[in-house]
Amino acid sequence: MEERERWKRRSDFIFASIGAAIGLGNVWRFPYVTYQYGGGAFLIPYFVALITAGIPLVMLELGVGRIFQAGAPQAFARIRKKLEWIGWLALLAVMIIFLYYSVIMGWVWNYLYYSLKLSWGADPKAFFYNNFLKLSSGPGTLGAINWAIVIGLALSWLWSYNYLRRGTKSISKEIYWTVTIPWMILVIMVIRGLTLPGAVKGLNYYLTPNFKALLNTGPWLAAYGQVFFSLSLAMGSLIIYSSYLPKESDIANNAFIISLADAGTAFFAGFAVFSTLGYLAQTMGLEVPNVISSGFGLAFITYPTAISKMPFAAPFFGVIFFVLLLTLSIDSQISQVEPFAAGFMDKWKFARKKVLPVVVLFGFLGGLFFTTQGGYYWIDIFDYFTCSFVLTFVGLMEAVIVGYVFKASRMREYINEVSEIKIGKWWDICVKFITPIILGFSFIWELKKVVTKGYGDYPRWTTNVGFALVLLLLVLSIVLMSIKGKEEQ
Ligand code: PHE
């Protein structure tokens, strides 16, 4: 049997995990979800979600990976054989995510090219929707495949294949520069954004809390979904990375570092986006909430606007900005593919050499769907259903399983044994009560809302497709559990 892979240094692991966490989730998804849920109205749920579920669950996943020395399905199977499907469900969710995530990276490749000539011109919004996406009239019309995006998609997959080919060895070789440099450029974007006229308007929208909105469930579930997405929780990424850790590696401190780096980056990126949004509102003579109808394309409109407004060398800033978006997202993409591929390697003892090309090819072909003219809508719909329902469900189950079946106190003792920072009883309370209760409630409320009203402004049948997707993943996870693995035969 092959030896389990190992990180050589603690920093390899930390960087890989931060790389997994920080990605499009921080600079693209966080701002648009925040925008959709009313800016400041979203920040409180977001930070509450971070503290009550994000950080405790990062610790939990690192603990699970370290103890069981396996990816999510095998790890849960070792707690109870019948629980293996939860792990598979996590991997299937991450599969949906890497299918569309790489397409968004495909957009970024195109924007990298556009920034050479600032091709988006004076109206980045019209450019994004009409010239670039050639958006169809709705999710019912897929239209043609957009070949420019396909090229970007292919580049992303080739790149991540190269990253993953030799496992932890090749990952840790590349990870350092793709994690550290992006920050610097973000600083430049923030400064540029803040100095645009009207910036304050955007910041007010971003930072003014709206306590009334806290009574709705929407922002709460979205906040948990966003925290999960951004920290790469409930998708097996952290579990698998942590399973490559040598014995006696720290958990609690690493968890704080990863979580705070991630949330800090998202919060910071918000300044770049919202200040620019304020500027857009001012020039268009609109109120901030009306600048864009669906927030989803936000980043691809606000950043180009800010880039065009650079006082000098705008194309240069454009190029480095999109290079940095790519370097930010590539290590997230590999952290989506690795747990998925490792699920098969762990259970059926397939060789990496065999599994990886298949997964990469599948990822590329599956992504084609999202490169169509209607693909944009489907990314939105799939993203919503996966993050809001599957991820929160898996997170809920993780908390319940570790909290009650494995026992929170036992996990905490284990974590404290190896950690520099000792965690207290509060952790048990989060894992056993707060996380499951909040997740459970918001899950049910959101479900009720979507069942009665449907998701977004889309035609009703798309909501049914969303639920069908969730069901399909559920069934598949049970099927994967019931196929016999190698060690059991
Ligand atoms: N957390 C990553 C981001 O913010 C995305 C991601 C999702 C990574 C799922 C791994 C697993 O971009």
Tab-separated table of C-alpha atoms in Angstrom, residues 261-480:
chain	number	residue	atom	x	y	z
A	261	ALA	CA	-6.842	35.447	7.286
A	262	ASP	CA	-9.831	34.450	5.222
A	263	ALA	CA	-12.420	36.694	6.842
A	264	GLY	CA	-9.977	39.594	6.923
A	265	THR	CA	-9.383	39.278	3.210
A	266	ALA	CA	-13.082	39.185	2.418
A	267	PHE	CA	-13.847	42.178	4.597
A	268	PHE	CA	-10.972	44.084	3.062
A	269	ALA	CA	-11.971	43.239	-0.502
A	270	GLY	CA	-15.402	44.615	0.347
A	271	PHE	CA	-13.859	48.070	0.641
A	272	ALA	CA	-12.554	47.905	-2.898
A	273	VAL	CA	-15.866	46.753	-4.312
A	274	PHE	CA	-18.246	48.944	-2.374
A	275	SER	CA	-16.281	52.143	-2.720
A	276	THR	CA	-16.310	51.598	-6.478
A	277	LEU	CA	-19.981	50.808	-6.328
A	278	GLY	CA	-20.563	54.151	-4.647
A	279	TYR	CA	-18.707	55.778	-7.479
A	280	LEU	CA	-20.830	53.935	-10.048
A	281	ALA	CA	-24.006	54.962	-8.258
A	282	GLN	CA	-22.896	58.560	-8.322
A	283	THR	CA	-22.016	58.598	-12.008
A	284	MET	CA	-25.192	56.778	-12.969
A	285	GLY	CA	-27.345	58.930	-10.746
A	286	LEU	CA	-28.710	55.860	-8.950
A	287	GLU	CA	-28.926	54.658	-5.408
A	288	VAL	CA	-26.357	52.009	-4.483
A	289	PRO	CA	-28.850	49.111	-4.238
A	290	ASN	CA	-30.024	49.803	-7.773
A	291	VAL	CA	-26.722	49.851	-9.595
A	292	ILE	CA	-26.815	46.187	-10.559
A	293	SER	CA	-29.858	43.989	-10.729
A	294	SER	CA	-28.349	40.675	-9.703
A	295	GLY	CA	-25.201	41.052	-7.693
A	296	PHE	CA	-23.639	38.040	-9.228
A	297	GLY	CA	-21.500	39.802	-11.822
A	298	LEU	CA	-20.538	42.531	-9.412
A	299	ALA	CA	-16.801	41.944	-9.302
A	300	PHE	CA	-16.544	41.860	-13.071
A	301	ILE	CA	-18.086	45.287	-13.259
A	302	THR	CA	-16.655	47.131	-10.280
A	303	TYR	CA	-13.019	46.077	-10.552
A	304	PRO	CA	-12.751	46.985	-14.253
A	305	THR	CA	-14.317	50.332	-13.438
A	306	ALA	CA	-11.714	50.973	-10.781
A	307	ILE	CA	-8.940	49.776	-13.092
A	308	SER	CA	-9.957	52.192	-15.847
A	309	LYS	CA	-9.782	54.970	-13.315
A	310	MET	CA	-6.198	54.314	-12.326
A	311	PRO	CA	-4.329	57.589	-12.723
A	312	PHE	CA	-1.567	56.000	-14.769
A	313	ALA	CA	-0.655	52.637	-16.308
A	314	ALA	CA	-4.220	51.362	-16.096
A	315	PRO	CA	-3.602	48.307	-18.313
A	316	PHE	CA	-0.697	47.366	-16.119
A	317	PHE	CA	-2.871	47.425	-13.027
A	318	GLY	CA	-5.516	45.507	-14.926
A	319	VAL	CA	-3.096	42.781	-15.871
A	320	ILE	CA	-1.646	42.343	-12.434
A	321	PHE	CA	-5.061	42.456	-10.868
A	322	PHE	CA	-6.399	39.632	-12.986
A	323	VAL	CA	-3.196	37.643	-12.670
A	324	LEU	CA	-3.661	37.940	-8.977
A	325	LEU	CA	-7.280	36.881	-9.147
A	326	LEU	CA	-6.068	33.811	-10.964
A	327	THR	CA	-3.351	33.061	-8.459
A	328	LEU	CA	-5.877	33.528	-5.677
A	329	SER	CA	-8.308	31.124	-7.216
A	330	ILE	CA	-5.978	28.430	-8.488
A	331	ASP	CA	-5.098	27.164	-5.030
A	332	SER	CA	-8.789	27.123	-4.184
A	333	GLN	CA	-9.551	25.132	-7.271
A	334	ILE	CA	-6.946	22.519	-6.426
A	335	SER	CA	-8.318	22.303	-2.918
A	336	GLN	CA	-11.659	21.387	-4.471
A	337	VAL	CA	-10.279	18.774	-6.792
A	338	GLU	CA	-7.920	17.174	-4.279
A	339	PRO	CA	-10.543	16.010	-1.738
A	340	PHE	CA	-12.794	14.779	-4.520
A	341	ALA	CA	-10.054	12.774	-6.198
A	342	ALA	CA	-8.699	11.615	-2.861
A	343	GLY	CA	-12.125	10.226	-1.961
A	344	PHE	CA	-11.685	7.682	-4.734
A	345	MET	CA	-8.039	7.108	-4.008
A	346	ASP	CA	-8.754	6.461	-0.336
A	347	LYS	CA	-11.670	4.123	-0.802
A	348	TRP	CA	-10.760	2.124	-3.866
A	349	LYS	CA	-7.006	2.568	-3.681
A	350	PHE	CA	-6.865	3.985	-7.174
A	351	ALA	CA	-3.555	5.568	-8.089
A	352	ARG	CA	-3.388	9.348	-8.310
A	353	LYS	CA	-2.004	8.964	-11.816
A	354	LYS	CA	-5.216	7.312	-12.907
A	355	VAL	CA	-7.836	9.254	-10.985
A	356	LEU	CA	-6.559	12.737	-11.624
A	357	PRO	CA	-6.757	12.821	-15.436
A	358	VAL	CA	-10.289	11.449	-15.273
A	359	VAL	CA	-11.403	14.048	-12.751
A	360	VAL	CA	-9.757	16.839	-14.705
A	361	LEU	CA	-11.370	15.781	-17.951
A	362	PHE	CA	-14.717	15.429	-16.250
A	363	GLY	CA	-14.328	18.857	-14.683
A	364	PHE	CA	-13.555	20.426	-18.013
A	365	LEU	CA	-16.410	18.749	-19.883
A	366	GLY	CA	-18.907	19.388	-17.105
A	367	GLY	CA	-17.880	23.024	-17.039
A	368	LEU	CA	-18.881	23.473	-20.679
A	369	PHE	CA	-22.495	23.715	-19.587
A	370	PHE	CA	-21.714	26.881	-17.671
A	371	THR	CA	-19.879	28.446	-20.587
A	372	THR	CA	-23.072	28.806	-22.592
A	373	GLN	CA	-24.923	32.084	-22.918
A	374	GLY	CA	-27.369	30.951	-20.277
A	375	GLY	CA	-24.607	29.428	-18.137
A	376	TYR	CA	-24.383	32.563	-16.044
A	377	TYR	CA	-27.860	31.981	-14.619
A	378	TRP	CA	-27.078	28.376	-13.913
A	379	ILE	CA	-23.956	29.206	-12.005
A	380	ASP	CA	-26.114	31.417	-9.830
A	381	ILE	CA	-28.753	28.732	-9.340
A	382	PHE	CA	-26.342	25.854	-8.709
A	383	ASP	CA	-24.242	27.986	-6.412
A	384	TYR	CA	-27.277	28.967	-4.392
A	385	PHE	CA	-28.675	25.469	-3.982
A	386	THR	CA	-25.348	23.856	-3.250
A	387	CYS	CA	-24.155	26.425	-0.739
A	388	SER	CA	-27.460	27.120	0.942
A	389	PHE	CA	-28.739	23.594	1.256
A	390	VAL	CA	-26.032	21.001	0.778
A	391	LEU	CA	-23.218	22.777	2.580
A	392	THR	CA	-25.312	23.865	5.517
A	393	PHE	CA	-26.726	20.379	5.786
A	394	VAL	CA	-23.312	18.758	5.743
A	395	GLY	CA	-22.070	21.313	8.275
A	396	LEU	CA	-25.020	20.556	10.499
A	397	MET	CA	-24.366	16.841	10.283
A	398	GLU	CA	-20.671	17.288	10.988
A	399	ALA	CA	-21.458	19.217	14.124
A	400	VAL	CA	-24.034	16.690	15.277
A	401	ILE	CA	-21.870	13.682	14.515
A	402	VAL	CA	-18.757	14.987	16.185
A	403	GLY	CA	-20.767	16.619	18.960
A	404	TYR	CA	-22.856	13.621	19.922
A	405	VAL	CA	-21.610	10.464	18.279
A	406	PHE	CA	-17.892	11.006	18.571
A	407	LYS	CA	-18.386	13.387	21.516
A	408	ALA	CA	-17.353	17.015	21.479
A	409	SER	CA	-15.403	16.752	24.714
A	410	ARG	CA	-13.328	13.902	23.355
A	411	MET	CA	-12.498	15.873	20.226
A	412	ARG	CA	-11.667	18.953	22.276
A	413	GLU	CA	-9.295	17.018	24.503
A	414	TYR	CA	-7.612	15.661	21.463
A	415	ILE	CA	-7.304	19.109	19.893
A	416	ASN	CA	-5.933	20.554	23.123
A	417	GLU	CA	-3.331	17.839	23.388
A	418	VAL	CA	-1.656	18.968	20.211
A	419	SER	CA	-2.463	22.679	20.153
A	420	GLU	CA	-0.593	25.745	21.337
A	421	ILE	CA	-3.837	27.525	22.159
A	422	LYS	CA	-6.145	25.541	24.415
A	423	ILE	CA	-9.800	25.748	23.598
A	424	GLY	CA	-12.422	25.818	26.310
A	425	LYS	CA	-15.888	24.447	26.856
A	426	TRP	CA	-17.309	27.149	24.591
A	427	TRP	CA	-16.227	24.982	21.733
A	428	ASP	CA	-18.417	22.073	22.837
A	429	ILE	CA	-21.327	24.474	23.193
A	430	CYS	CA	-20.839	25.818	19.673
A	431	VAL	CA	-20.542	22.386	18.143
A	432	LYS	CA	-23.328	20.723	20.085
A	433	PHE	CA	-25.877	23.497	20.339
A	434	ILE	CA	-25.286	26.807	18.655
A	435	THR	CA	-24.126	25.610	15.258
A	436	PRO	CA	-26.732	22.871	14.808
A	437	ILE	CA	-29.591	25.009	16.079
A	438	ILE	CA	-28.822	28.010	13.937
A	439	LEU	CA	-28.081	25.920	10.882
A	440	GLY	CA	-31.165	23.795	11.407
A	441	PHE	CA	-33.466	26.751	11.816
A	442	SER	CA	-32.222	28.789	8.950
A	443	PHE	CA	-32.195	25.716	6.758
A	444	ILE	CA	-35.857	25.020	7.407
A	445	TRP	CA	-36.937	28.634	7.009
A	446	GLU	CA	-35.075	29.080	3.796
A	447	LEU	CA	-36.457	25.818	2.502
A	448	LYS	CA	-39.943	27.007	3.262
A	449	LYS	CA	-39.344	30.281	1.528
A	450	VAL	CA	-37.866	28.762	-1.598
A	451	VAL	CA	-40.546	26.109	-1.799
A	452	THR	CA	-43.257	28.732	-1.687
A	453	LYS	CA	-41.638	31.564	-3.634
A	454	GLY	CA	-38.964	29.945	-5.767
A	455	TYR	CA	-35.387	31.161	-6.025
A	456	GLY	CA	-34.678	34.650	-7.346
A	457	ASP	CA	-36.554	36.121	-10.261
A	458	TYR	CA	-36.154	33.019	-12.343
A	459	PRO	CA	-39.050	30.998	-13.716
A	460	ARG	CA	-40.431	28.533	-11.241
A	461	TRP	CA	-39.156	25.372	-12.895
A	462	THR	CA	-35.549	26.380	-12.236
A	463	THR	CA	-36.233	26.014	-8.528
A	464	ASN	CA	-37.358	22.464	-9.181
A	465	VAL	CA	-34.137	21.821	-11.027
A	466	GLY	CA	-32.246	23.176	-8.031
A	467	PHE	CA	-34.004	20.791	-5.697
A	468	ALA	CA	-33.553	17.938	-8.131
A	469	LEU	CA	-29.852	18.644	-8.051
A	470	VAL	CA	-29.788	18.467	-4.276
A	471	LEU	CA	-31.699	15.179	-4.329
A	472	LEU	CA	-29.438	13.753	-6.970
A	473	LEU	CA	-26.380	14.501	-4.881
A	474	LEU	CA	-28.039	12.871	-1.911
A	475	VAL	CA	-28.807	9.695	-3.824
A	476	LEU	CA	-25.344	9.582	-5.350
A	477	SER	CA	-23.726	9.913	-1.959
A	478	ILE	CA	-25.615	6.878	-0.732
A	479	VAL	CA	-24.730	4.936	-3.853
A	480	LEU	CA	-21.051	5.748	-3.410
